[in-house]
């Protein structure tokens, strides 16, 4: 080989690799498009731990890569994605005020396709009553965030000011896990703000070059490359295809390997999840106490995450030894009923649905539009099966509803 070939061949190889990477990323961006008008513009700024509320009378929209719909977030003058202006309920209607986190808010899903929108007509049909649902779920900054969160107890008066006939708290396993989240200390918050205020205001290429030099100097170039890869659309596309094509058993086995996140599925919960449940009980007790003083029914329902829904559908004989997807459900029922609330168990309904995990985004984990329709059906059945007298299914619901119009 000529001397120049020792230079040209590696260069050609690098160019080929670069072209393949650019082509793969371009195809992935075409197959998994996104669009956004700045969802962060609809939430208050300056609260780095993520419990900022939505700014009243704002509108934002986005389409995340795994979704085929553009989701618009339209917040009313009270900062709620309720679909109606905040104010008195309609005459003769039974108002449910729903609280919760990003799943109840309907993150990544058009509002008319969320279970918050689909549930009221189903309840009206079942009960023969005019049912309206006012959605106060949002949680926190930018993405719905966790709920409960810092300040939730003091903010519960907003729920009562919406003139509810019933309060419905839709809980997810992540909400229980986040019940212990305190946010940064004042010192940590000051450091975050100082770093944000002292950022380099240079061009994009200069910033990239500075990051590369820092990574090389600190010996973290491998981590920097992995981070870039994880943020690429190609990585997302491959993960989406891989996770979406897994069998139910393969997906559950893979999820359970992360013992930190899957601890709530163990028959003997880890200390971390015991601590989270204790913190969750503090919120539940405070919420239920305020609802009791207002003479309002306080109803709690646990909606499973993707892995829990898959395990429920598998059946007991296929659960790995030492795991029980009903364990968190049992613990929450004991907590809620201990303090005088009503717990509605909907997990048995998920066990009857074939592969319910297919109605969640494989990577993100939130329910898709079909998932929201599934949850609306499950909630309608659970809320009208007699646990709540005011919503008990009527023998002739539709005829009664027509006479009430």
Coordinates of N, CA and C in Angstrom, one line a residue, residues 198-211:
X198 N -24.5 32.1 35.0 CA -23.1 32.3 34.6 C -22.8 31.5 33.4
X199 N -23.8 31.1 32.6 CA -23.5 30.3 31.5 C -22.8 31.0 30.4
X200 N -22.0 30.3 29.6 CA -21.3 31.0 28.5 C -22.2 31.3 27.3
X201 N -22.3 32.6 26.9 CA -23.2 33.0 25.9 C -22.5 33.0 24.5
X202 N -21.8 31.9 24.2 CA -21.1 31.8 22.9 C -22.0 31.1 21.9
X203 N -21.5 30.9 20.7 CA -22.2 30.3 19.6 C -22.3 28.8 19.9
X204 N -23.1 28.1 19.0 CA -23.4 26.7 19.2 C -22.1 25.9 19.0
X205 N -21.3 26.2 18.0 CA -20.1 25.4 17.7 C -19.1 25.6 18.8
X206 N -19.0 26.8 19.3 CA -18.1 27.1 20.4 C -18.4 26.3 21.7
X207 N -19.8 26.2 21.9 CA -20.2 25.4 23.1 C -19.9 23.9 22.9
X208 N -20.1 23.4 21.7 CA -19.8 22.0 21.4 C -18.3 21.7 21.6
X209 N -17.5 22.6 21.1 CA -16.1 22.5 21.2 C -15.6 22.5 22.7
X210 N -16.2 23.4 23.4 CA -15.9 23.5 24.9 C -16.3 22.2 25.6
X211 N -17.4 21.7 25.2 CA -17.9 20.4 25.9 C -16.9 19.3 25.5

